Amino acid sequence: MKFDFATPVDRRQPHHHIESLDTEGGRPQWPSQKWHSYADDILPLWVADMDFRSPPAVIEAIQQRVAHGVFGYGLVPESLKQALCDWSASHYGWEIQQDWQHWLPGVVPALHLASLAFTEPGDGVLTVAPIYPPFLQVAKHTGRQPQTVDLRPPGEGEGWSLDLDALDAAITDETRLLLWCHPHNPTGRQWTREELSGLAALVERHDLIVVSDELHCDLLLDEGAQHRALAEVFPGLAERSVTLWAPSKTFNLAGLTAACAVIPNASLRKRFRDVAKGLMPDANVLGLVAAEAAYRHGEPWRQELLQVLRGHRRLLEERVARWPGVGFKAPQSTYLAWLDLRQSRIGSESSPAIALLDRAGVALSDGAAFGYPGFVRLNFGTTAAQLEQALERMDNLLA
C-alpha cells in the first residue's frame, strides 16, 4: 500500500507541545475527545473519528496555509465550491451548482438550522430509530415536537430496513420536516432504490421538507457500490431537500469543522442562510483548505482506506460469530458496527456498554443514546492491531 494504515498513532501523547504552555497534570496540549474521555487503560472504539492520519495531500495543504501565518476571517473559495461540484458529478452522478452550496461548521449544526428555518414551534420533526443521537435532540433543542419511527429489525438473512407503513402512519398534520440518514448511522445500511422510492413518495404526498445527512456516503464497503444522492435519484425532491456532505468522516477531518449544505431551491436556501446568520461562525480557513485538498487529491487515499475497512469488517464478522446471542448484520457502509447484545452473555446487565467498559476495558457507544438500549456501536476505523486487541478483550465477556 502507498499509505500507512497500520502504524498506530499515539493520540494520547501528541508529539508536538508548546513548551511555555505546559498543561497541568501531564495532560497533552491537544486532548482527543475519543482518547481522553476514559482512563489510559481503556481502548476507545466509540465516537466516529478514525485513528488514521489524514491524506498527505491534506496535511501538506494545511501546512502551506499555516506557513502564511495570518488567520483572519475567510471566505469560501470558488475553487472549493467547484471541487465539490466535480466530486459530486464524478462520484454520485449529480451535477450540482456552486450557488447551491452553503458551507458551515458541521452537519449537526445544519440539522438544527433546518429545524429553525423550515418549521415553527410545535411543528413535528420526524426521524427513524435507531439513529445518530443528535437527530433525536433536534426537536427538543429547537422547541419542536419530536416524532420517531422504528426501523424494521433484521430478519433471517436480512438487515435493518425501512418500515414505510409505520413511517406513513407516524406523519401527522403537524409534521413538517424529515431528518434522514443516507447511508444510515448506526446500522450501516445503504438504502435500496425501492425503500428510497417509497420514502420520496411519502415526502411529496405529505408536503414535507427532507434533510438528507449523507456524511458517510463515500465509505460504501461493498465492492462496486455507488452512492446516489436522494435529491439526484428523485428530482422531485430536489426542490424540497437539503443534502448534507462533509469530508470529515471520509478523510478524518472532523476537528476542522467544514461541511456543506446543498440546497437547490433558492427560497429554502435563503431561509437556511438567514437563520444561520449570527448563529454560525464564519468559515474555518484551515477546514476549507483541508476540504478542497481532500476532494481534489484524496481519492487514492480513500480507495486504500476502503480496502482497509473491508478487511476490518471481515475480521469483525469472524469474531462476532464466536459470541453467542450477539445480533449483528455487517454494515454496507461506514466504519461503524451496530451490535445487539440483549441476548448475549452480558444481556442481563443494565447497560452492556458499561459492562464492556468496566470489565473488558473497551469503550463503545451506548445504544441507549441512539434510542436502543442493549445495543452498542463499535468504531472499527482504527489499526488492525488496535481492533484485534479490543476484540480479544471483548472475547472475555462475550465468547
CSV table of C-alpha atoms in Angstrom, one decimal:
chain,number,residue,atom,x,y,z
A,1,MET,CA,0.0,0.0,0.0
A,2,LYS,CA,1.1,3.5,-0.7
A,3,PHE,CA,-0.4,4.9,2.5
A,4,ASP,CA,0.2,3.7,6.1
A,5,PHE,CA,-2.9,2.5,7.8
A,6,ALA,CA,-1.1,0.0,10.1
A,7,THR,CA,1.1,2.1,12.3
A,8,PRO,CA,-0.7,3.2,15.4
A,9,VAL,CA,-0.7,7.0,16.0
A,10,ASP,CA,-0.3,8.0,19.7
A,11,ARG,CA,-3.3,10.1,20.2
A,12,ARG,CA,-2.9,10.3,24.0
A,13,GLN,CA,0.5,12.0,23.7
A,14,PRO,CA,0.8,14.2,20.7
A,15,HIS,CA,4.4,14.6,19.5
A,16,HIS,CA,4.3,18.4,19.4
A,17,HIS,CA,4.0,20.5,22.6
A,18,ILE,CA,4.1,24.2,23.3
A,19,GLU,CA,6.8,24.2,26.0
A,20,SER,CA,5.7,27.5,27.5
A,21,LEU,CA,2.1,26.3,27.9
A,22,ASP,CA,2.5,23.0,29.7
A,23,THR,CA,-0.7,21.6,30.9
A,24,GLU,CA,-1.5,20.6,34.4
A,25,GLY,CA,-1.1,17.0,35.5
A,26,GLY,CA,0.8,15.9,32.4
A,27,ARG,CA,-2.2,16.3,30.1
A,28,PRO,CA,-1.3,16.7,26.4
A,29,GLN,CA,-1.7,20.1,24.7
A,30,TRP,CA,-4.4,18.9,22.4
A,31,PRO,CA,-6.6,16.3,24.1
A,32,SER,CA,-8.6,13.9,21.9
A,33,GLN,CA,-12.3,13.5,22.7
A,34,LYS,CA,-12.0,9.9,21.7
A,35,TRP,CA,-8.9,9.0,23.6
A,36,HIS,CA,-9.1,11.3,26.7
A,37,SER,CA,-12.6,10.7,27.8
A,38,TYR,CA,-11.6,7.5,29.5
A,39,ALA,CA,-8.6,6.2,31.5
A,40,ASP,CA,-5.4,5.3,29.8
A,41,ASP,CA,-6.0,1.6,30.1
A,42,ILE,CA,-9.3,1.8,28.1
A,43,LEU,CA,-9.3,1.1,24.3
A,44,PRO,CA,-11.8,3.6,22.8
A,45,LEU,CA,-13.9,2.4,19.8
A,46,TRP,CA,-16.8,4.8,20.2
A,47,VAL,CA,-17.0,8.3,18.7
A,48,ALA,CA,-16.9,8.3,14.9
A,49,ASP,CA,-13.4,9.5,14.1
A,50,MET,CA,-10.7,7.3,12.8
A,51,ASP,CA,-7.2,6.6,14.2
A,52,PHE,CA,-5.5,7.1,10.8
A,53,ARG,CA,-3.5,10.1,9.7
A,54,SER,CA,-5.4,12.2,7.1
A,55,PRO,CA,-4.2,12.1,3.4
A,56,PRO,CA,-0.7,13.5,2.9
A,57,ALA,CA,-2.1,16.0,0.4
A,58,VAL,CA,-4.4,17.4,3.0
A,59,ILE,CA,-1.7,17.7,5.6
A,60,GLU,CA,0.6,19.4,3.1
A,61,ALA,CA,-2.1,21.9,2.1
A,62,ILE,CA,-2.8,22.8,5.7
A,63,GLN,CA,1.0,23.2,6.4
A,64,GLN,CA,1.2,25.6,3.4
A,65,ARG,CA,-1.7,27.6,4.7
A,66,VAL,CA,-0.3,27.7,8.3
A,67,ALA,CA,3.0,29.0,6.9
A,68,HIS,CA,1.2,32.0,5.6
A,69,GLY,CA,0.8,33.0,9.2
A,70,VAL,CA,-2.4,35.1,9.0
A,71,PHE,CA,-5.7,33.5,10.1
A,72,GLY,CA,-8.2,36.3,9.6
A,73,TYR,CA,-11.8,35.9,8.6
A,74,GLY,CA,-12.1,33.8,5.4
A,75,LEU,CA,-14.4,33.3,2.5
A,76,VAL,CA,-15.4,30.1,0.9
A,77,PRO,CA,-13.2,30.0,-2.3
A,78,GLU,CA,-14.8,29.4,-5.6
A,79,SER,CA,-12.2,26.7,-6.2
A,80,LEU,CA,-13.6,24.7,-3.2
A,81,LYS,CA,-17.2,25.0,-4.5
A,82,GLN,CA,-16.0,23.8,-7.9
A,83,ALA,CA,-14.1,20.9,-6.3
A,84,LEU,CA,-17.3,19.7,-4.6
A,85,CYS,CA,-19.3,20.1,-7.9
A,86,ASP,CA,-16.7,18.0,-9.6
A,87,TRP,CA,-16.7,15.4,-6.8
A,88,SER,CA,-20.5,15.2,-6.9
A,89,ALA,CA,-20.5,14.7,-10.6
A,90,SER,CA,-17.8,12.1,-10.7
A,91,HIS,CA,-18.8,10.1,-7.6
A,92,TYR,CA,-22.6,10.5,-7.4
A,93,GLY,CA,-23.6,11.4,-10.9
A,94,TRP,CA,-25.2,14.6,-9.7
A,95,GLU,CA,-24.5,17.9,-11.4
A,96,ILE,CA,-24.8,20.4,-8.6
A,97,GLN,CA,-24.2,24.2,-8.9
A,98,GLN,CA,-21.8,26.3,-6.9
A,99,ASP,CA,-24.6,28.7,-5.7
A,100,TRP,CA,-26.5,25.7,-4.2
A,101,GLN,CA,-23.7,25.4,-1.6
A,102,HIS,CA,-23.8,26.8,2.0
A,103,TRP,CA,-20.6,25.9,3.9
A,104,LEU,CA,-20.9,25.7,7.7
A,105,PRO,CA,-19.1,24.2,10.7
A,106,GLY,CA,-20.8,20.8,10.7
A,107,VAL,CA,-23.7,18.5,9.9
A,108,VAL,CA,-25.2,18.6,13.4
A,109,PRO,CA,-25.5,22.5,13.4
A,110,ALA,CA,-27.1,22.1,9.9
A,111,LEU,CA,-29.8,19.8,11.3
A,112,HIS,CA,-30.7,22.4,13.9
A,113,LEU,CA,-30.6,25.2,11.4
A,114,ALA,CA,-33.0,23.3,9.2
A,115,SER,CA,-35.5,22.9,12.1
A,116,LEU,CA,-35.3,26.6,12.8
A,117,ALA,CA,-35.5,27.6,9.2
A,118,PHE,CA,-38.3,25.3,7.9
A,119,THR,CA,-40.6,24.7,10.9
A,120,GLU,CA,-42.4,26.7,13.6
A,121,PRO,CA,-42.5,26.0,17.4
A,122,GLY,CA,-44.7,22.9,17.9
A,123,ASP,CA,-44.3,21.5,14.4
A,124,GLY,CA,-43.2,17.9,14.1
A,125,VAL,CA,-39.7,16.8,13.3
A,126,LEU,CA,-39.6,13.2,12.2
A,127,THR,CA,-36.8,10.7,12.1
A,128,VAL,CA,-36.2,7.0,12.3
A,129,ALA,CA,-34.6,5.0,15.1
A,130,PRO,CA,-32.0,3.8,15.9
A,131,ILE,CA,-30.3,6.9,14.7
A,132,TYR,CA,-27.2,9.0,15.4
A,133,PRO,CA,-28.0,10.7,18.7
A,134,PRO,CA,-28.1,14.4,17.6
A,135,PHE,CA,-31.1,13.6,15.4
A,136,LEU,CA,-33.1,12.7,18.5
A,137,GLN,CA,-32.2,16.0,20.1
A,138,VAL,CA,-33.0,18.5,17.3
A,139,ALA,CA,-36.7,18.9,18.1
A,140,LYS,CA,-36.1,19.3,21.8
A,141,HIS,CA,-33.4,21.9,21.2
A,142,THR,CA,-35.5,23.9,18.8
A,143,GLY,CA,-38.8,23.8,20.6
A,144,ARG,CA,-40.4,21.4,18.1
A,145,GLN,CA,-42.3,18.1,18.5
A,146,PRO,CA,-40.1,15.0,18.3
A,147,GLN,CA,-41.5,12.2,16.1
A,148,THR,CA,-39.7,8.9,15.8
A,149,VAL,CA,-40.4,5.7,13.9
A,150,ASP,CA,-38.6,2.4,14.5
A,151,LEU,CA,-36.8,0.7,11.6
A,152,ARG,CA,-37.8,-2.9,10.9
A,153,PRO,CA,-35.3,-5.1,12.8
A,154,PRO,CA,-33.2,-7.6,11.0
A,155,GLY,CA,-34.9,-10.9,9.9
A,156,GLU,CA,-33.3,-14.1,8.8
A,157,GLY,CA,-30.5,-13.1,6.4
A,158,GLU,CA,-31.8,-9.6,6.2
A,159,GLY,CA,-30.6,-6.3,7.6
A,160,TRP,CA,-32.4,-3.4,9.2
A,161,SER,CA,-35.0,-2.0,6.8
A,162,LEU,CA,-37.4,1.0,6.4
A,163,ASP,CA,-41.0,0.3,7.5
A,164,LEU,CA,-42.8,2.6,5.1
A,165,ASP,CA,-46.2,1.8,6.6
A,166,ALA,CA,-45.1,2.8,10.0
A,167,LEU,CA,-43.4,5.9,8.7
A,168,ASP,CA,-46.6,6.9,6.9
A,169,ALA,CA,-48.7,6.3,10.0
A,170,ALA,CA,-46.4,8.4,12.1
A,171,ILE,CA,-46.8,11.5,9.9
A,172,THR,CA,-49.4,13.9,11.4
A,173,ASP,CA,-50.8,17.3,10.4
A,174,GLU,CA,-48.0,18.9,12.4
A,175,THR,CA,-45.2,17.1,10.7
A,176,ARG,CA,-43.1,19.4,8.6
A,177,LEU,CA,-39.5,18.1,8.5
A,178,LEU,CA,-38.0,14.7,7.9
A,179,LEU,CA,-34.4,14.1,9.1
A,180,TRP,CA,-32.9,11.3,7.0
A,181,CYS,CA,-29.6,9.5,7.2
A,182,HIS,CA,-28.3,8.1,3.9
A,183,PRO,CA,-26.4,5.8,4.3
A,184,HIS,CA,-27.5,5.0,7.8
A,185,ASN,CA,-25.7,5.6,11.1
A,186,PRO,CA,-25.5,3.4,13.1
A,187,THR,CA,-26.7,0.3,11.2
A,188,GLY,CA,-24.5,1.0,8.1
A,189,ARG,CA,-27.5,0.3,5.7
A,190,GLN,CA,-27.2,1.5,2.2
A,191,TRP,CA,-30.9,2.1,1.4
A,192,THR,CA,-32.4,0.3,-1.6
A,193,ARG,CA,-34.0,2.1,-4.6
A,194,GLU,CA,-37.3,0.6,-3.5
A,195,GLU,CA,-37.0,2.0,0.0
A,196,LEU,CA,-36.0,5.4,-1.2
A,197,SER,CA,-38.7,5.5,-3.8
A,198,GLY,CA,-41.3,4.8,-1.1
A,199,LEU,CA,-39.7,7.5,1.1
A,200,ALA,CA,-39.8,10.0,-1.7
A,201,ALA,CA,-43.5,9.3,-2.3
A,202,LEU,CA,-44.3,9.9,1.3
A,203,VAL,CA,-42.3,13.2,1.5
A,204,GLU,CA,-44.1,14.6,-1.6
A,205,ARG,CA,-47.5,13.3,-0.6
A,206,HIS,CA,-47.3,14.9,2.9
A,207,ASP,CA,-45.6,18.0,1.6
A,208,LEU,CA,-42.5,17.6,3.9
A,209,ILE,CA,-39.1,19.1,3.6
A,210,VAL,CA,-36.3,16.4,3.9
A,211,VAL,CA,-32.8,16.9,5.2
A,212,SER,CA,-30.6,14.1,4.0
A,213,ASP,CA,-27.4,13.6,6.0
A,214,GLU,CA,-25.1,11.8,3.6
A,215,LEU,CA,-22.0,12.2,5.6
A,216,HIS,CA,-20.8,8.5,5.2
A,217,CYS,CA,-21.7,8.3,1.5
A,218,ASP,CA,-18.0,8.0,0.4
A,219,LEU,CA,-17.5,4.9,2.6
A,220,LEU,CA,-19.5,2.3,0.9
A,221,LEU,CA,-17.9,-1.1,1.7
A,222,ASP,CA,-19.5,-3.4,-0.8
A,223,GLU,CA,-17.3,-3.8,-3.9
A,224,GLY,CA,-18.8,-1.8,-6.8
A,225,ALA,CA,-21.4,0.1,-4.7
A,226,GLN,CA,-22.0,3.7,-5.7
A,227,HIS,CA,-23.8,6.3,-3.8
A,228,ARG,CA,-26.6,8.2,-5.3
A,229,ALA,CA,-27.9,11.4,-3.5
A,230,LEU,CA,-31.5,11.3,-2.6
A,231,ALA,CA,-32.2,14.5,-4.4
A,232,GLU,CA,-30.5,13.3,-7.5
A,233,VAL,CA,-32.3,9.9,-7.7
A,234,PHE,CA,-35.7,11.7,-7.2
A,235,PRO,CA,-35.5,15.1,-8.9
A,236,GLY,CA,-38.9,16.0,-7.5
A,237,LEU,CA,-37.3,16.0,-4.0
A,238,ALA,CA,-34.6,18.5,-5.1
A,239,GLU,CA,-36.9,21.5,-4.6
A,240,ARG,CA,-37.8,20.3,-1.0
A,241,SER,CA,-34.4,19.0,0.2
A,242,VAL,CA,-31.2,19.8,1.9
A,243,THR,CA,-28.3,17.4,1.3
A,244,LEU,CA,-25.5,17.4,3.9
A,245,TRP,CA,-22.0,16.5,2.9
A,246,ALA,CA,-18.6,16.8,4.5
A,247,PRO,CA,-15.1,15.4,4.1
A,248,SER,CA,-14.9,14.8,7.9
A,249,LYS,CA,-15.7,11.1,8.0
A,250,THR,CA,-14.1,10.0,4.7
A,251,PHE,CA,-10.8,11.8,5.3
A,252,ASN,CA,-10.8,12.0,9.1
A,253,LEU,CA,-11.1,15.8,9.3
A,254,ALA,CA,-13.8,16.1,11.9
A,255,GLY,CA,-11.9,18.5,14.1
A,256,LEU,CA,-11.5,21.0,11.2
A,257,THR,CA,-15.3,21.7,11.1
A,258,ALA,CA,-16.1,22.1,7.5
A,259,ALA,CA,-19.4,20.8,6.0
A,260,CYS,CA,-21.7,21.8,3.2
A,261,ALA,CA,-25.5,22.1,2.9
A,262,VAL,CA,-26.5,21.6,-0.8
A,263,ILE,CA,-29.9,23.4,-1.3
A,264,PRO,CA,-31.1,23.6,-4.9
A,265,ASN,CA,-34.3,25.6,-4.0
A,266,ALA,CA,-33.4,29.3,-3.8
A,267,SER,CA,-36.2,30.1,-1.4
A,268,LEU,CA,-35.2,27.3,1.1
A,269,ARG,CA,-31.6,28.3,0.7
A,270,LYS,CA,-32.3,31.9,1.6
A,271,ARG,CA,-34.3,30.8,4.7
A,272,PHE,CA,-31.5,28.5,5.7
A,273,ARG,CA,-28.8,31.2,5.3
A,274,ASP,CA,-30.9,33.8,7.1
A,275,VAL,CA,-31.3,31.6,10.1
A,276,ALA,CA,-27.6,30.8,10.1
A,277,LYS,CA,-26.6,34.5,10.4
A,278,GLY,CA,-25.4,35.1,13.9
A,279,LEU,CA,-25.7,31.5,15.0
A,280,MET,CA,-22.9,30.1,12.9
A,281,PRO,CA,-19.3,31.4,12.9
A,282,ASP,CA,-17.5,32.4,9.7
A,283,ALA,CA,-15.7,29.8,7.7
A,284,ASN,CA,-12.8,27.9,9.3
A,285,VAL,CA,-9.9,28.8,7.0
A,286,LEU,CA,-8.0,25.6,7.7
A,287,GLY,CA,-11.1,23.5,7.4
A,288,LEU,CA,-11.8,24.9,3.9
A,289,VAL,CA,-8.3,24.3,2.8
A,290,ALA,CA,-8.4,20.7,4.0
A,291,ALA,CA,-11.8,20.1,2.3
A,292,GLU,CA,-10.6,21.3,-1.0
A,293,ALA,CA,-7.4,19.3,-0.8
A,294,ALA,CA,-9.4,16.2,0.1
A,295,TYR,CA,-11.8,16.5,-2.7
A,296,ARG,CA,-9.1,17.3,-5.3
A,297,HIS,CA,-6.4,14.9,-4.2
A,298,GLY,CA,-7.7,12.5,-1.7
A,299,GLU,CA,-9.2,9.8,-3.9
A,300,PRO,CA,-6.1,7.4,-4.0
A,301,TRP,CA,-6.0,7.6,-0.2
A,302,ARG,CA,-9.8,6.9,0.0
A,303,GLN,CA,-9.5,3.8,-2.2
A,304,GLU,CA,-6.9,2.3,0.1
A,305,LEU,CA,-8.9,3.2,3.2
A,306,LEU,CA,-11.9,1.3,1.8
A,307,GLN,CA,-9.7,-1.8,1.4
A,308,VAL,CA,-8.5,-1.5,5.0
A,309,LEU,CA,-12.1,-1.1,6.3
A,310,ARG,CA,-13.3,-4.0,4.3
A,311,GLY,CA,-10.6,-6.2,5.9
A,312,HIS,CA,-11.6,-4.9,9.3
A,313,ARG,CA,-15.2,-5.7,8.6
A,314,ARG,CA,-14.3,-9.3,7.8
A,315,LEU,CA,-12.3,-9.5,11.0
A,316,LEU,CA,-15.2,-8.3,13.0
A,317,GLU,CA,-17.6,-10.7,11.3
A,318,GLU,CA,-15.4,-13.6,12.1
A,319,ARG,CA,-15.0,-12.6,15.7
A,320,VAL,CA,-18.7,-11.8,16.3
A,321,ALA,CA,-19.6,-15.3,15.0
A,322,ARG,CA,-17.9,-16.7,18.2
A,323,TRP,CA,-20.2,-14.6,20.5
A,324,PRO,CA,-23.4,-16.5,21.4
A,325,GLY,CA,-26.5,-14.4,21.3
A,326,VAL,CA,-24.9,-11.3,19.7
A,327,GLY,CA,-27.0,-9.9,16.8
A,328,PHE,CA,-25.0,-8.4,14.0
A,329,LYS,CA,-25.5,-7.5,10.3
A,330,ALA,CA,-22.3,-6.4,8.6
A,331,PRO,CA,-22.5,-2.8,7.6
A,332,GLN,CA,-22.7,-1.9,3.9
A,333,SER,CA,-21.1,1.4,4.6
A,334,THR,CA,-19.3,3.4,7.3
A,335,TYR,CA,-16.7,2.2,9.7
A,336,LEU,CA,-19.3,1.6,12.4
A,337,ALA,CA,-20.8,-1.7,13.5
A,338,TRP,CA,-24.2,-2.0,15.3
A,339,LEU,CA,-24.3,-4.9,17.8
A,340,ASP,CA,-27.4,-6.2,19.6
A,341,LEU,CA,-26.2,-7.5,23.0
A,342,ARG,CA,-29.6,-8.1,24.5
A,343,GLN,CA,-29.4,-11.9,24.2
A,344,SER,CA,-25.6,-12.1,24.8
A,345,ARG,CA,-23.8,-13.3,27.8
A,346,ILE,CA,-24.0,-9.8,29.3
A,347,GLY,CA,-27.5,-9.1,28.0
A,348,SER,CA,-28.9,-9.1,31.5
A,349,GLU,CA,-26.7,-6.2,32.5
A,350,SER,CA,-28.5,-2.8,32.9
A,351,SER,CA,-26.1,-1.5,30.3
A,352,PRO,CA,-23.9,-3.8,28.2
A,353,ALA,CA,-21.8,-0.8,27.2
A,354,ILE,CA,-20.9,-0.1,30.8
A,355,ALA,CA,-20.2,-3.8,31.4
A,356,LEU,CA,-17.7,-3.8,28.5
A,357,LEU,CA,-16.1,-0.6,29.7
A,358,ASP,CA,-15.8,-1.7,33.3
A,359,ARG,CA,-14.9,-5.4,32.8
A,360,ALA,CA,-13.2,-5.5,29.4
A,361,GLY,CA,-11.7,-2.1,29.1
A,362,VAL,CA,-13.3,-1.3,25.8
A,363,ALA,CA,-15.3,1.9,25.3
A,364,LEU,CA,-18.2,1.6,22.8
A,365,SER,CA,-21.1,3.9,22.1
A,366,ASP,CA,-24.1,3.0,24.2
A,367,GLY,CA,-27.2,2.2,22.1
A,368,ALA,CA,-29.4,4.0,24.6
A,369,ALA,CA,-28.3,7.3,23.1
A,370,PHE,CA,-29.5,6.1,19.7
A,371,GLY,CA,-32.8,5.1,21.1
A,372,TYR,CA,-32.0,1.4,21.5
A,373,PRO,CA,-30.8,0.3,25.0
A,374,GLY,CA,-29.0,-3.0,25.0
A,375,PHE,CA,-27.2,-2.3,21.7
A,376,VAL,CA,-23.7,-0.8,21.2
A,377,ARG,CA,-21.9,0.9,18.3
A,378,LEU,CA,-18.4,-0.1,17.6
A,379,ASN,CA,-16.0,2.0,15.6
A,380,PHE,CA,-13.6,-0.2,13.6
A,381,GLY,CA,-11.8,2.8,11.9
A,382,THR,CA,-8.6,2.0,13.7
A,383,THR,CA,-5.5,0.0,13.1
A,384,ALA,CA,-5.8,-3.8,12.7
A,385,ALA,CA,-3.6,-4.2,15.8
A,386,GLN,CA,-5.8,-2.0,18.0
A,387,LEU,CA,-9.0,-3.6,16.7
A,388,GLU,CA,-7.7,-7.1,17.4
A,389,GLN,CA,-6.7,-6.1,20.9
A,390,ALA,CA,-10.1,-4.7,21.6
A,391,LEU,CA,-11.9,-7.7,20.2
A,392,GLU,CA,-9.7,-10.0,22.3
A,393,ARG,CA,-10.8,-8.1,25.4
A,394,MET,CA,-14.4,-8.4,24.4
A,395,ASP,CA,-14.0,-12.1,24.0
A,396,ASN,CA,-13.5,-12.4,27.7
A,397,LEU,CA,-17.1,-11.3,28.3
A,398,LEU,CA,-18.9,-12.4,25.1
A,399,ALA,CA,-17.4,-15.6,23.9
